[in-house]
Amino acid sequence: MKSSTLFTMGLGVALAASAFAEKLVKTGDTVAMMGDSITQYGTSDSAGYVQLFLRAIRTTGAEVTFVGAGVAGNTSDQMRERFVRDVIEKKPTVVTINSGVNDVRLRFPAQFDVYRDNIDFMVKAAQGAGAKVVLMTPTGTGGEKPNAIVTKLAEIMREYAASHEGVILADSYKTFRAAVDDPSAPAMGPSGNKATVDGLHMGPVGNRAMARSLVSVMGLTAEEIAAVEADWNAASIVGVGGVPTMSLAEYDLVEGYCDRMRMDIWDAASDALNAGIEAFLKDPSLPSGPALPKASAAAECEGGDIAFCGGFNWQQEADFNPSG
């Protein structure tokens, strides 16, 4: 995705935010974020959507307590079962709920009613404890093409938020689809995925799309949102392949290059690493020694022991759960 496209998306968020007069998060708040692996990895990954949201909060000057409640593989049933223990008992003042991608493997259409009941339980429990509630529409699973069940679950989220007073909707599905459907966004790797590393878990583009959906309901001014985006772009937080950590602004430049060269980001990162190693070994000022192994663009993950898998730095390789 080219930088100009990202700026346009950021501007859209700013316009959406103008409808909110009160700040969603203020100093002294306790922010609890309930979810599955997308939220768990969004917390552990320095460029994850949770971390970007927390950076946005800090950029506004607010100091908050954070409660991470993302557990890989969780369905809405499992989130409901642990909601009181993992969220309510932490006494949150702001609660976000990101649920749905794992419900896809359950029984439908009956599960639609179960899903809505589970969301209703969590919302009422949080509101009963005095917390503001933000519902995040689920993004996708099994690849980046639209999934009919996930699309329906997102509609249920929207309908619920619209019909219940005080419930805030962060339409992550909408921002995610916009990122995926952007024709200028190059693939991260051979799979062809643009916003995710595996058709489910977020890469840099997907994480920003999800974070922007939250920023859009924070009640920020256009100037504050610009400051948030500038902070995201300046921080060295993105790991791709074996290339040293880069900023999101640098990642955008890599994307633009890949778009022009018709190559994926993993190949570009591998090429950059190989070129750097070759230049390093040719430096006559270096002491002689054994040659360093050359990185391979075809490196594969085996047993979860390789730090860089599929073109993305997984922070929790050993715990990776492809079901979400």
PDB file of C-alpha atoms in Angstrom:
ATOM      1  CA  MET A   1       0.000   0.000   0.000  1.00  0.00           C
ATOM      2  CA  LYS A   2       1.503   3.310  -1.027  1.00  0.00           C
ATOM      3  CA  SER A   3       2.077   6.102   1.472  1.00  0.00           C
ATOM      4  CA  SER A   4      -0.469   8.327  -0.270  1.00  0.00           C
ATOM      5  CA  THR A   5      -3.119   5.654   0.186  1.00  0.00           C
ATOM      6  CA  LEU A   6      -2.258   5.339   3.868  1.00  0.00           C
ATOM      7  CA  PHE A   7      -2.533   9.095   4.305  1.00  0.00           C
ATOM      8  CA  THR A   8      -5.981   9.039   2.706  1.00  0.00           C
ATOM      9  CA  MET A   9      -7.084   6.284   5.061  1.00  0.00           C
ATOM     10  CA  GLY A  10      -5.725   8.270   8.014  1.00  0.00           C
ATOM     11  CA  LEU A  11      -7.645  11.328   6.846  1.00  0.00           C
ATOM     12  CA  GLY A  12     -10.818   9.242   6.687  1.00  0.00           C
ATOM     13  CA  VAL A  13     -10.288   8.241  10.299  1.00  0.00           C
ATOM     14  CA  ALA A  14      -9.848  11.892  11.248  1.00  0.00           C
ATOM     15  CA  LEU A  15     -13.129  12.815   9.627  1.00  0.00           C
ATOM     16  CA  ALA A  16     -14.910   9.955  11.390  1.00  0.00           C
ATOM     17  CA  ALA A  17     -13.455  11.004  14.715  1.00  0.00           C
ATOM     18  CA  SER A  18     -14.971  14.482  14.493  1.00  0.00           C
ATOM     19  CA  ALA A  19     -18.326  13.009  15.523  1.00  0.00           C
ATOM     20  CA  PHE A  20     -16.996  12.142  18.987  1.00  0.00           C
ATOM     21  CA  ALA A  21     -16.783  15.021  21.436  1.00  0.00           C
ATOM     22  CA  GLU A  22     -15.693  13.080  24.533  1.00  0.00           C
ATOM     23  CA  LYS A  23     -12.377  11.267  24.737  1.00  0.00           C
ATOM     24  CA  LEU A  24     -12.793   7.499  24.924  1.00  0.00           C
ATOM     25  CA  VAL A  25      -9.684   7.048  27.063  1.00  0.00           C
ATOM     26  CA  LYS A  26      -8.359   9.407  29.730  1.00  0.00           C
ATOM     27  CA  THR A  27      -5.599   9.392  32.315  1.00  0.00           C
ATOM     28  CA  GLY A  28      -6.406   6.991  35.130  1.00  0.00           C
ATOM     29  CA  ASP A  29      -8.444   4.602  33.001  1.00  0.00           C
ATOM     30  CA  THR A  30      -7.937   0.846  32.989  1.00  0.00           C
ATOM     31  CA  VAL A  31      -8.225  -0.479  29.427  1.00  0.00           C
ATOM     32  CA  ALA A  32      -9.017  -4.194  29.038  1.00  0.00           C
ATOM     33  CA  MET A  33      -8.851  -5.765  25.596  1.00  0.00           C
ATOM     34  CA  MET A  34     -10.662  -9.091  25.170  1.00  0.00           C
ATOM     35  CA  GLY A  35      -9.971 -11.284  22.168  1.00  0.00           C
ATOM     36  CA  ASP A  36      -8.412 -14.340  20.558  1.00  0.00           C
ATOM     37  CA  SER A  37      -4.964 -14.816  18.995  1.00  0.00           C
ATOM     38  CA  ILE A  38      -5.330 -11.669  16.901  1.00  0.00           C
ATOM     39  CA  THR A  39      -5.477  -9.719  20.150  1.00  0.00           C
ATOM     40  CA  GLN A  40      -2.871 -11.902  21.873  1.00  0.00           C
ATOM     41  CA  TYR A  41      -0.360 -11.414  19.057  1.00  0.00           C
ATOM     42  CA  GLY A  42      -1.514  -7.822  18.675  1.00  0.00           C
ATOM     43  CA  THR A  43      -0.262  -7.380  22.232  1.00  0.00           C
ATOM     44  CA  SER A  44       3.015  -9.319  22.018  1.00  0.00           C
ATOM     45  CA  ASP A  45       4.034  -7.878  18.634  1.00  0.00           C
ATOM     46  CA  SER A  46       5.544  -4.390  18.958  1.00  0.00           C
ATOM     47  CA  ALA A  47       3.684  -3.366  15.788  1.00  0.00           C
ATOM     48  CA  GLY A  48       0.474  -5.202  16.729  1.00  0.00           C
ATOM     49  CA  TYR A  49      -2.869  -3.427  16.690  1.00  0.00           C
ATOM     50  CA  VAL A  50      -3.070  -3.448  20.490  1.00  0.00           C
ATOM     51  CA  GLN A  51       0.372  -1.865  20.810  1.00  0.00           C
ATOM     52  CA  LEU A  52      -0.490   0.736  18.161  1.00  0.00           C
ATOM     53  CA  PHE A  53      -3.674   1.575  20.083  1.00  0.00           C
ATOM     54  CA  LEU A  54      -1.693   1.930  23.307  1.00  0.00           C
ATOM     55  CA  ARG A  55       0.807   4.163  21.511  1.00  0.00           C
ATOM     56  CA  ALA A  56      -2.116   6.285  20.312  1.00  0.00           C
ATOM     57  CA  ILE A  57      -3.317   6.641  23.907  1.00  0.00           C
ATOM     58  CA  ARG A  58       0.143   7.675  25.094  1.00  0.00           C
ATOM     59  CA  THR A  59       0.475  10.143  22.212  1.00  0.00           C
ATOM     60  CA  THR A  60      -2.597  11.977  23.520  1.00  0.00           C
ATOM     61  CA  GLY A  61      -0.854  12.313  26.902  1.00  0.00           C
ATOM     62  CA  ALA A  62      -3.117   9.874  28.745  1.00  0.00           C
ATOM     63  CA  GLU A  63      -1.626   7.417  31.231  1.00  0.00           C
ATOM     64  CA  VAL A  64      -3.609   4.211  31.631  1.00  0.00           C
ATOM     65  CA  THR A  65      -3.420   0.703  33.067  1.00  0.00           C
ATOM     66  CA  PHE A  66      -3.601  -2.011  30.419  1.00  0.00           C
ATOM     67  CA  VAL A  67      -5.171  -5.457  30.788  1.00  0.00           C
ATOM     68  CA  GLY A  68      -4.431  -7.877  27.950  1.00  0.00           C
ATOM     69  CA  ALA A  69      -7.090 -10.577  27.638  1.00  0.00           C
ATOM     70  CA  GLY A  70      -6.348 -12.137  24.253  1.00  0.00           C
ATOM     71  CA  VAL A  71      -6.124 -15.938  24.217  1.00  0.00           C
ATOM     72  CA  ALA A  72      -5.281 -17.881  21.054  1.00  0.00           C
ATOM     73  CA  GLY A  73      -8.013 -20.133  19.718  1.00  0.00           C
ATOM     74  CA  ASN A  74     -10.827 -18.624  21.779  1.00  0.00           C
ATOM     75  CA  THR A  75     -14.392 -18.597  20.495  1.00  0.00           C
ATOM     76  CA  SER A  76     -17.020 -16.204  21.840  1.00  0.00           C
ATOM     77  CA  ASP A  77     -18.177 -19.062  24.127  1.00  0.00           C
ATOM     78  CA  GLN A  78     -14.749 -19.296  25.718  1.00  0.00           C
ATOM     79  CA  MET A  79     -14.437 -15.529  26.028  1.00  0.00           C
ATOM     80  CA  ARG A  80     -17.767 -15.432  27.812  1.00  0.00           C
ATOM     81  CA  GLU A  81     -16.646 -18.135  30.240  1.00  0.00           C
ATOM     82  CA  ARG A  82     -13.576 -16.191  31.336  1.00  0.00           C
ATOM     83  CA  PHE A  83     -14.878 -12.646  30.906  1.00  0.00           C
ATOM     84  CA  VAL A  84     -15.604 -11.991  34.570  1.00  0.00           C
ATOM     85  CA  ARG A  85     -12.272 -13.411  35.725  1.00  0.00           C
ATOM     86  CA  ASP A  86     -10.061 -11.904  33.021  1.00  0.00           C
ATOM     87  CA  VAL A  87     -11.823  -8.568  32.540  1.00  0.00           C
ATOM     88  CA  ILE A  88     -14.443  -7.567  35.120  1.00  0.00           C
ATOM     89  CA  GLU A  89     -12.349  -8.507  38.136  1.00  0.00           C
ATOM     90  CA  LYS A  90      -9.608  -6.174  36.841  1.00  0.00           C
ATOM     91  CA  LYS A  91     -12.028  -3.249  37.297  1.00  0.00           C
ATOM     92  CA  PRO A  92     -11.722  -1.784  33.779  1.00  0.00           C
ATOM     93  CA  THR A  93     -13.148   1.563  32.752  1.00  0.00           C
ATOM     94  CA  VAL A  94     -12.803   0.845  29.015  1.00  0.00           C
ATOM     95  CA  VAL A  95     -13.323  -2.588  27.427  1.00  0.00           C
ATOM     96  CA  THR A  96     -12.741  -3.615  23.816  1.00  0.00           C
ATOM     97  CA  ILE A  97     -14.105  -6.922  22.506  1.00  0.00           C
ATOM     98  CA  ASN A  98     -12.705  -8.527  19.353  1.00  0.00           C
ATOM     99  CA  SER A  99     -14.413 -11.871  18.745  1.00  0.00           C
ATOM    100  CA  GLY A 100     -15.624 -14.034  15.888  1.00  0.00           C
ATOM    101  CA  VAL A 101     -12.916 -15.573  13.698  1.00  0.00           C
ATOM    102  CA  ASN A 102     -12.816 -18.794  15.736  1.00  0.00           C
ATOM    103  CA  ASP A 103     -16.603 -19.094  15.871  1.00  0.00           C
ATOM    104  CA  VAL A 104     -16.448 -19.869  12.151  1.00  0.00           C
ATOM    105  CA  ARG A 105     -15.551 -23.486  12.904  1.00  0.00           C
ATOM    106  CA  LEU A 106     -18.686 -23.974  15.059  1.00  0.00           C
ATOM    107  CA  ARG A 107     -22.202 -24.996  14.019  1.00  0.00           C
ATOM    108  CA  PHE A 108     -24.184 -22.511  11.904  1.00  0.00           C
ATOM    109  CA  PRO A 109     -26.712 -20.977  11.474  1.00  0.00           C
ATOM    110  CA  ALA A 110     -27.674 -21.714  15.105  1.00  0.00           C
ATOM    111  CA  GLN A 111     -24.343 -20.280  16.275  1.00  0.00           C
ATOM    112  CA  PHE A 112     -25.338 -16.796  15.097  1.00  0.00           C
ATOM    113  CA  ASP A 113     -27.801 -16.550  17.997  1.00  0.00           C
ATOM    114  CA  VAL A 114     -25.225 -18.003  20.403  1.00  0.00           C
ATOM    115  CA  TYR A 115     -22.657 -15.463  19.195  1.00  0.00           C
ATOM    116  CA  ARG A 116     -25.037 -12.576  19.741  1.00  0.00           C
ATOM    117  CA  ASP A 117     -25.931 -13.872  23.225  1.00  0.00           C
ATOM    118  CA  ASN A 118     -22.240 -14.120  24.126  1.00  0.00           C
ATOM    119  CA  ILE A 119     -21.596 -10.566  22.964  1.00  0.00           C
ATOM    120  CA  ASP A 120     -24.662  -9.403  24.888  1.00  0.00           C
ATOM    121  CA  PHE A 121     -23.427 -11.093  28.067  1.00  0.00           C
ATOM    122  CA  MET A 122     -19.990  -9.463  27.855  1.00  0.00           C
ATOM    123  CA  VAL A 123     -21.358  -6.028  26.995  1.00  0.00           C
ATOM    124  CA  LYS A 124     -23.862  -6.071  29.853  1.00  0.00           C
ATOM    125  CA  ALA A 125     -21.265  -7.354  32.311  1.00  0.00           C
ATOM    126  CA  ALA A 126     -18.865  -4.566  31.333  1.00  0.00           C
ATOM    127  CA  GLN A 127     -21.501  -1.847  31.377  1.00  0.00           C
ATOM    128  CA  GLY A 128     -22.813  -3.159  34.670  1.00  0.00           C
ATOM    129  CA  ALA A 129     -19.313  -2.668  36.058  1.00  0.00           C
ATOM    130  CA  GLY A 130     -19.313   0.927  34.820  1.00  0.00           C
ATOM    131  CA  ALA A 131     -17.037   0.455  31.798  1.00  0.00           C
ATOM    132  CA  LYS A 132     -17.317   1.934  28.326  1.00  0.00           C
ATOM    133  CA  VAL A 133     -17.590  -0.828  25.723  1.00  0.00           C
ATOM    134  CA  VAL A 134     -16.102  -0.893  22.220  1.00  0.00           C
ATOM    135  CA  LEU A 135     -17.116  -3.741  19.905  1.00  0.00           C
ATOM    136  CA  MET A 136     -14.637  -4.538  17.134  1.00  0.00           C
ATOM    137  CA  THR A 137     -16.090  -6.273  14.081  1.00  0.00           C
ATOM    138  CA  PRO A 138     -14.180  -9.503  13.237  1.00  0.00           C
ATOM    139  CA  THR A 139     -11.816  -9.364  10.267  1.00  0.00           C
ATOM    140  CA  GLY A 140     -11.431 -12.696   8.487  1.00  0.00           C
ATOM    141  CA  THR A 141     -10.070 -16.233   8.493  1.00  0.00           C
ATOM    142  CA  GLY A 142      -8.966 -18.901   6.041  1.00  0.00           C
ATOM    143  CA  GLY A 143      -7.474 -16.356   3.668  1.00  0.00           C
ATOM    144  CA  GLU A 144      -8.105 -12.731   2.808  1.00  0.00           C
ATOM    145  CA  LYS A 145     -11.130 -13.258   0.604  1.00  0.00           C
ATOM    146  CA  PRO A 146     -14.439 -12.348   2.307  1.00  0.00           C
ATOM    147  CA  ASN A 147     -15.777 -15.122   4.511  1.00  0.00           C
ATOM    148  CA  ALA A 148     -19.583 -15.319   4.537  1.00  0.00           C
ATOM    149  CA  ILE A 149     -19.810 -16.304   8.211  1.00  0.00           C
ATOM    150  CA  VAL A 150     -17.373 -13.619   9.363  1.00  0.00           C
ATOM    151  CA  THR A 151     -19.279 -11.079   7.280  1.00  0.00           C
ATOM    152  CA  LYS A 152     -22.504 -12.090   9.052  1.00  0.00           C
ATOM    153  CA  LEU A 153     -20.850 -11.909  12.474  1.00  0.00           C
ATOM    154  CA  ALA A 154     -19.646  -8.398  11.632  1.00  0.00           C
ATOM    155  CA  GLU A 155     -23.219  -7.457  10.713  1.00  0.00           C
ATOM    156  CA  ILE A 156     -24.432  -8.817  14.062  1.00  0.00           C
ATOM    157  CA  MET A 157     -21.842  -6.639  15.827  1.00  0.00           C
ATOM    158  CA  ARG A 158     -22.972  -3.549  13.903  1.00  0.00           C
ATOM    159  CA  GLU A 159     -26.647  -4.214  14.575  1.00  0.00           C
ATOM    160  CA  TYR A 160     -25.996  -4.808  18.256  1.00  0.00           C
ATOM    161  CA  ALA A 161     -24.015  -1.590  18.651  1.00  0.00           C
ATOM    162  CA  ALA A 162     -26.664   0.404  16.799  1.00  0.00           C
ATOM    163  CA  SER A 163     -29.488  -0.930  18.978  1.00  0.00           C
ATOM    164  CA  HIS A 164     -27.834  -0.679  22.408  1.00  0.00           C
ATOM    165  CA  GLU A 165     -27.191   2.640  24.073  1.00  0.00           C
ATOM    166  CA  GLY A 166     -23.624   3.452  24.947  1.00  0.00           C
ATOM    167  CA  VAL A 167     -22.047   0.670  22.870  1.00  0.00           C
ATOM    168  CA  ILE A 168     -19.309   1.994  20.569  1.00  0.00           C
ATOM    169  CA  LEU A 169     -18.519   0.288  17.261  1.00  0.00           C
ATOM    170  CA  ALA A 170     -14.996   0.117  15.861  1.00  0.00           C
ATOM    171  CA  ASP A 171     -15.546  -1.341  12.398  1.00  0.00           C
ATOM    172  CA  SER A 172     -12.304  -3.264  11.999  1.00  0.00           C
ATOM    173  CA  TYR A 173     -13.847  -5.426   9.285  1.00  0.00           C
ATOM    174  CA  LYS A 174     -14.387  -2.315   7.150  1.00  0.00           C
ATOM    175  CA  THR A 175     -10.865  -0.928   7.592  1.00  0.00           C
ATOM    176  CA  PHE A 176      -9.376  -4.407   7.081  1.00  0.00           C
ATOM    177  CA  ARG A 177     -11.290  -4.978   3.836  1.00  0.00           C
ATOM    178  CA  ALA A 178     -10.229  -1.552   2.550  1.00  0.00           C
ATOM    179  CA  ALA A 179      -6.591  -2.485   3.150  1.00  0.00           C
ATOM    180  CA  VAL A 180      -6.920  -5.906   1.504  1.00  0.00           C
ATOM    181  CA  ASP A 181      -8.829  -4.570  -1.491  1.00  0.00           C
ATOM    182  CA  ASP A 182      -6.288  -1.796  -2.165  1.00  0.00           C
ATOM    183  CA  PRO A 183      -4.872  -2.749  -5.600  1.00  0.00           C
ATOM    184  CA  SER A 184      -1.553  -1.004  -4.908  1.00  0.00           C
ATOM    185  CA  ALA A 185      -0.786  -3.103  -1.812  1.00  0.00           C
ATOM    186  CA  PRO A 186       1.857  -5.751  -2.592  1.00  0.00           C
ATOM    187  CA  ALA A 187       1.792  -9.230  -1.096  1.00  0.00           C
ATOM    188  CA  MET A 188       3.838  -9.936   2.020  1.00  0.00           C
ATOM    189  CA  GLY A 189       4.995 -13.270   0.645  1.00  0.00           C
ATOM    190  CA  PRO A 190       4.307 -16.057  -1.880  1.00  0.00           C
ATOM    191  CA  SER A 191       0.855 -16.707  -0.409  1.00  0.00           C
ATOM    192  CA  GLY A 192      -0.358 -13.424  -1.859  1.00  0.00           C
ATOM    193  CA  ASN A 193      -1.684 -12.089   1.456  1.00  0.00           C
ATOM    194  CA  LYS A 194      -1.481  -8.318   1.816  1.00  0.00           C
ATOM    195  CA  ALA A 195      -2.722  -7.479   5.322  1.00  0.00           C
ATOM    196  CA  THR A 196      -2.110 -10.774   7.119  1.00  0.00           C
ATOM    197  CA  VAL A 197       0.817 -13.146   7.452  1.00  0.00           C
ATOM    198  CA  ASP A 198      -1.309 -16.260   6.993  1.00  0.00           C
ATOM    199  CA  GLY A 199      -4.838 -15.258   6.034  1.00  0.00           C
ATOM    200  CA  LEU A 200      -5.795 -14.691   9.672  1.00  0.00           C
ATOM    201  CA  HIS A 201      -3.132 -13.059  11.854  1.00  0.00           C
ATOM    202  CA  MET A 202      -2.236  -9.456  11.105  1.00  0.00           C
ATOM    203  CA  GLY A 203       0.844  -8.152   9.361  1.00  0.00           C
ATOM    204  CA  PRO A 204       1.842  -4.452   9.440  1.00  0.00           C
ATOM    205  CA  VAL A 205      -0.968  -3.383   7.082  1.00  0.00           C
ATOM    206  CA  GLY A 206      -3.666  -5.341   8.924  1.00  0.00           C
ATOM    207  CA  ASN A 207      -2.491  -4.160  12.312  1.00  0.00           C
ATOM    208  CA  ARG A 208      -2.715  -0.530  11.229  1.00  0.00           C
ATOM    209  CA  ALA A 209      -6.161  -1.122   9.753  1.00  0.00           C
ATOM    210  CA  MET A 210      -7.417  -2.538  13.055  1.00  0.00           C
ATOM    211  CA  ALA A 211      -5.719   0.155  15.122  1.00  0.00           C
ATOM    212  CA  ARG A 212      -7.222   2.869  12.928  1.00  0.00           C
ATOM    213  CA  SER A 213     -10.704   1.514  13.598  1.00  0.00           C
ATOM    214  CA  LEU A 214     -10.071   2.068  17.304  1.00  0.00           C
ATOM    215  CA  VAL A 215      -8.471   5.476  16.825  1.00  0.00           C
ATOM    216  CA  SER A 216     -11.546   6.558  14.856  1.00  0.00           C
ATOM    217  CA  VAL A 217     -13.712   6.224  17.994  1.00  0.00           C
ATOM    218  CA  MET A 218     -11.256   7.754  20.482  1.00  0.00           C
ATOM    219  CA  GLY A 219     -12.745  11.213  20.109  1.00  0.00           C
ATOM    220  CA  LEU A 220      -9.532  12.763  18.833  1.00  0.00           C
ATOM    221  CA  THR A 221      -9.150  15.913  16.780  1.00  0.00           C
ATOM    222  CA  ALA A 222      -7.619  15.821  13.296  1.00  0.00           C
ATOM    223  CA  GLU A 223      -4.405  17.249  14.760  1.00  0.00           C
ATOM    224  CA  GLU A 224      -4.261  14.561  17.428  1.00  0.00           C
ATOM    225  CA  ILE A 225      -4.803  11.815  14.851  1.00  0.00           C
ATOM    226  CA  ALA A 226      -2.026  13.287  12.716  1.00  0.00           C
ATOM    227  CA  ALA A 227       0.254  13.092  15.767  1.00  0.00           C
ATOM    228  CA  VAL A 228      -0.736   9.454  16.308  1.00  0.00           C
ATOM    229  CA  GLU A 229       0.057   8.569  12.698  1.00  0.00           C
ATOM    230  CA  ALA A 230       3.376  10.419  12.901  1.00  0.00           C
ATOM    231  CA  ASP A 231       4.302   8.450  16.021  1.00  0.00           C
ATOM    232  CA  TRP A 232       3.399   5.159  14.352  1.00  0.00           C
ATOM    233  CA  ASN A 233       5.469   6.079  11.293  1.00  0.00           C
ATOM    234  CA  ALA A 234       8.570   7.092  13.247  1.00  0.00           C
ATOM    235  CA  ALA A 235       8.919   4.142  15.632  1.00  0.00           C
ATOM    236  CA  SER A 236      11.169   1.220  14.637  1.00  0.00           C
ATOM    237  CA  ILE A 237       8.699  -1.540  15.422  1.00  0.00           C
ATOM    238  CA  VAL A 238       8.226  -3.686  12.303  1.00  0.00           C
ATOM    239  CA  GLY A 239      10.184  -6.897  11.744  1.00  0.00           C
ATOM    240  CA  VAL A 240      10.142  -8.432   8.251  1.00  0.00           C
ATOM    241  CA  GLY A 241      12.346 -11.344   7.256  1.00  0.00           C
ATOM    242  CA  GLY A 242      15.900 -11.071   8.524  1.00  0.00           C
ATOM    243  CA  VAL A 243      16.061  -7.340   7.896  1.00  0.00           C
ATOM    244  CA  PRO A 244      16.631  -5.147  10.966  1.00  0.00           C
ATOM    245  CA  THR A 245      13.528  -3.642  12.502  1.00  0.00           C
ATOM    246  CA  MET A 246      12.063  -0.789  10.485  1.00  0.00           C
ATOM    247  CA  SER A 247       9.479   1.916  11.040  1.00  0.00           C
ATOM    248  CA  LEU A 248       6.043   1.870   9.455  1.00  0.00           C
ATOM    249  CA  ALA A 249       7.098   4.797   7.254  1.00  0.00           C
ATOM    250  CA  GLU A 250      10.040   2.715   6.027  1.00  0.00           C
ATOM    251  CA  TYR A 251       7.716  -0.245   5.511  1.00  0.00           C
ATOM    252  CA  ASP A 252       5.548   1.990   3.303  1.00  0.00           C
ATOM    253  CA  LEU A 253       8.602   2.786   1.175  1.00  0.00           C
ATOM    254  CA  VAL A 254       9.324  -0.934   0.837  1.00  0.00           C
ATOM    255  CA  GLU A 255       5.708  -1.476  -0.201  1.00  0.00           C
ATOM    256  CA  GLY A 256       5.964   1.202  -2.863  1.00  0.00           C
ATOM    257  CA  TYR A 257       9.148  -0.384  -4.204  1.00  0.00           C
ATOM    258  CA  CYS A 258       7.544  -3.835  -4.262  1.00  0.00           C
ATOM    259  CA  ASP A 259       4.476  -2.477  -6.035  1.00  0.00           C
ATOM    260  CA  ARG A 260       6.666  -0.952  -8.776  1.00  0.00           C
ATOM    261  CA  MET A 261       8.907  -4.019  -9.074  1.00  0.00           C
ATOM    262  CA  ARG A 262       6.009  -6.504  -8.923  1.00  0.00           C
ATOM    263  CA  MET A 263       7.601  -8.474  -6.108  1.00  0.00           C
ATOM    264  CA  ASP A 264       6.494  -9.481  -2.632  1.00  0.00           C
ATOM    265  CA  ILE A 265       7.831  -7.960   0.579  1.00  0.00           C
ATOM    266  CA  TRP A 266       9.466 -11.171   1.782  1.00  0.00           C
ATOM    267  CA  ASP A 267      11.610 -11.369  -1.380  1.00  0.00           C
ATOM    268  CA  ALA A 268      12.507  -7.682  -1.123  1.00  0.00           C
ATOM    269  CA  ALA A 269      13.523  -8.095   2.534  1.00  0.00           C
ATOM    270  CA  SER A 270      15.595 -11.176   1.716  1.00  0.00           C
ATOM    271  CA  ASP A 271      17.301  -9.389  -1.199  1.00  0.00           C
ATOM    272  CA  ALA A 272      18.135  -6.435   1.058  1.00  0.00           C
ATOM    273  CA  LEU A 273      19.581  -8.732   3.711  1.00  0.00           C
ATOM    274  CA  ASN A 274      21.657 -10.656   1.161  1.00  0.00           C
ATOM    275  CA  ALA A 275      22.996  -7.431  -0.354  1.00  0.00           C
ATOM    276  CA  GLY A 276      23.928  -6.181   3.110  1.00  0.00           C
ATOM    277  CA  ILE A 277      25.775  -9.387   3.959  1.00  0.00           C
ATOM    278  CA  GLU A 278      27.658  -9.352   0.658  1.00  0.00           C
ATOM    279  CA  ALA A 279      28.734  -5.734   1.211  1.00  0.00           C
ATOM    280  CA  PHE A 280      29.782  -6.614   4.753  1.00  0.00           C
ATOM    281  CA  LEU A 281      31.943  -9.543   3.621  1.00  0.00           C
ATOM    282  CA  LYS A 282      33.615  -7.481   0.880  1.00  0.00           C
ATOM    283  CA  ASP A 283      34.725  -4.760   3.305  1.00  0.00           C
ATOM    284  CA  PRO A 284      38.561  -4.965   3.326  1.00  0.00           C
ATOM    285  CA  SER A 285      38.734  -3.349   6.761  1.00  0.00           C
ATOM    286  CA  LEU A 286      37.113  -6.384   8.370  1.00  0.00           C
ATOM    287  CA  PRO A 287      39.329  -9.038  10.002  1.00  0.00           C
ATOM    288  CA  SER A 288      39.496 -12.317   8.110  1.00  0.00           C
ATOM    289  CA  GLY A 289      37.306 -15.129   9.345  1.00  0.00           C
ATOM    290  CA  PRO A 290      34.794 -17.747   8.280  1.00  0.00           C
ATOM    291  CA  ALA A 291      32.226 -16.612   5.754  1.00  0.00           C
ATOM    292  CA  LEU A 292      28.798 -15.870   7.137  1.00  0.00           C
ATOM    293  CA  PRO A 293      25.947 -18.044   5.840  1.00  0.00           C
ATOM    294  CA  LYS A 294      23.908 -16.335   3.153  1.00  0.00           C
ATOM    295  CA  ALA A 295      20.219 -15.876   3.943  1.00  0.00           C
ATOM    296  CA  SER A 296      17.807 -17.805   1.748  1.00  0.00           C
ATOM    297  CA  ALA A 297      14.543 -16.333   0.520  1.00  0.00           C
ATOM    298  CA  ALA A 298      13.147 -19.861   0.576  1.00  0.00           C
ATOM    299  CA  ALA A 299      13.816 -20.434   4.279  1.00  0.00           C
ATOM    300  CA  GLU A 300      10.968 -22.282   5.924  1.00  0.00           C
ATOM    301  CA  CYS A 301       9.811 -22.640   9.488  1.00  0.00           C
ATOM    302  CA  GLU A 302      10.413 -26.014  11.087  1.00  0.00           C
ATOM    303  CA  GLY A 303       9.119 -26.862  14.519  1.00  0.00           C
ATOM    304  CA  GLY A 304       8.562 -23.234  15.452  1.00  0.00           C
ATOM    305  CA  ASP A 305      12.274 -22.680  16.134  1.00  0.00           C
ATOM    306  CA  ILE A 306      13.018 -20.177  13.388  1.00  0.00           C
ATOM    307  CA  ALA A 307      12.557 -16.570  14.472  1.00  0.00           C
ATOM    308  CA  PHE A 308      11.389 -15.269  11.122  1.00  0.00           C
ATOM    309  CA  CYS A 309       8.561 -17.290   9.651  1.00  0.00           C
ATOM    310  CA  GLY A 310       6.735 -16.561   6.421  1.00  0.00           C
ATOM    311  CA  GLY A 311       8.237 -13.091   6.142  1.00  0.00           C
ATOM    312  CA  PHE A 312       7.111 -11.882   9.547  1.00  0.00           C
ATOM    313  CA  ASN A 313       8.723 -11.876  12.963  1.00  0.00           C
ATOM    314  CA  TRP A 314       6.445 -13.990  15.139  1.00  0.00           C
ATOM    315  CA  GLN A 315       6.983 -13.164  18.778  1.00  0.00           C
ATOM    316  CA  GLN A 316       5.287 -16.337  19.919  1.00  0.00           C
ATOM    317  CA  GLU A 317       6.370 -18.976  17.395  1.00  0.00           C
ATOM    318  CA  ALA A 318       6.088 -21.886  19.803  1.00  0.00           C
ATOM    319  CA  ASP A 319       2.537 -20.919  20.724  1.00  0.00           C
ATOM    320  CA  PHE A 320       1.355 -20.323  17.175  1.00  0.00           C
ATOM    321  CA  ASN A 321      -2.179 -21.611  16.680  1.00  0.00           C
ATOM    322  CA  PRO A 322      -3.392 -21.526  13.053  1.00  0.00           C
ATOM    323  CA  SER A 323      -7.014 -21.714  14.239  1.00  0.00           C
ATOM    324  CA  GLY A 324      -6.676 -18.251  15.775  1.00  0.00           C
TER     325      GLY A 324
END
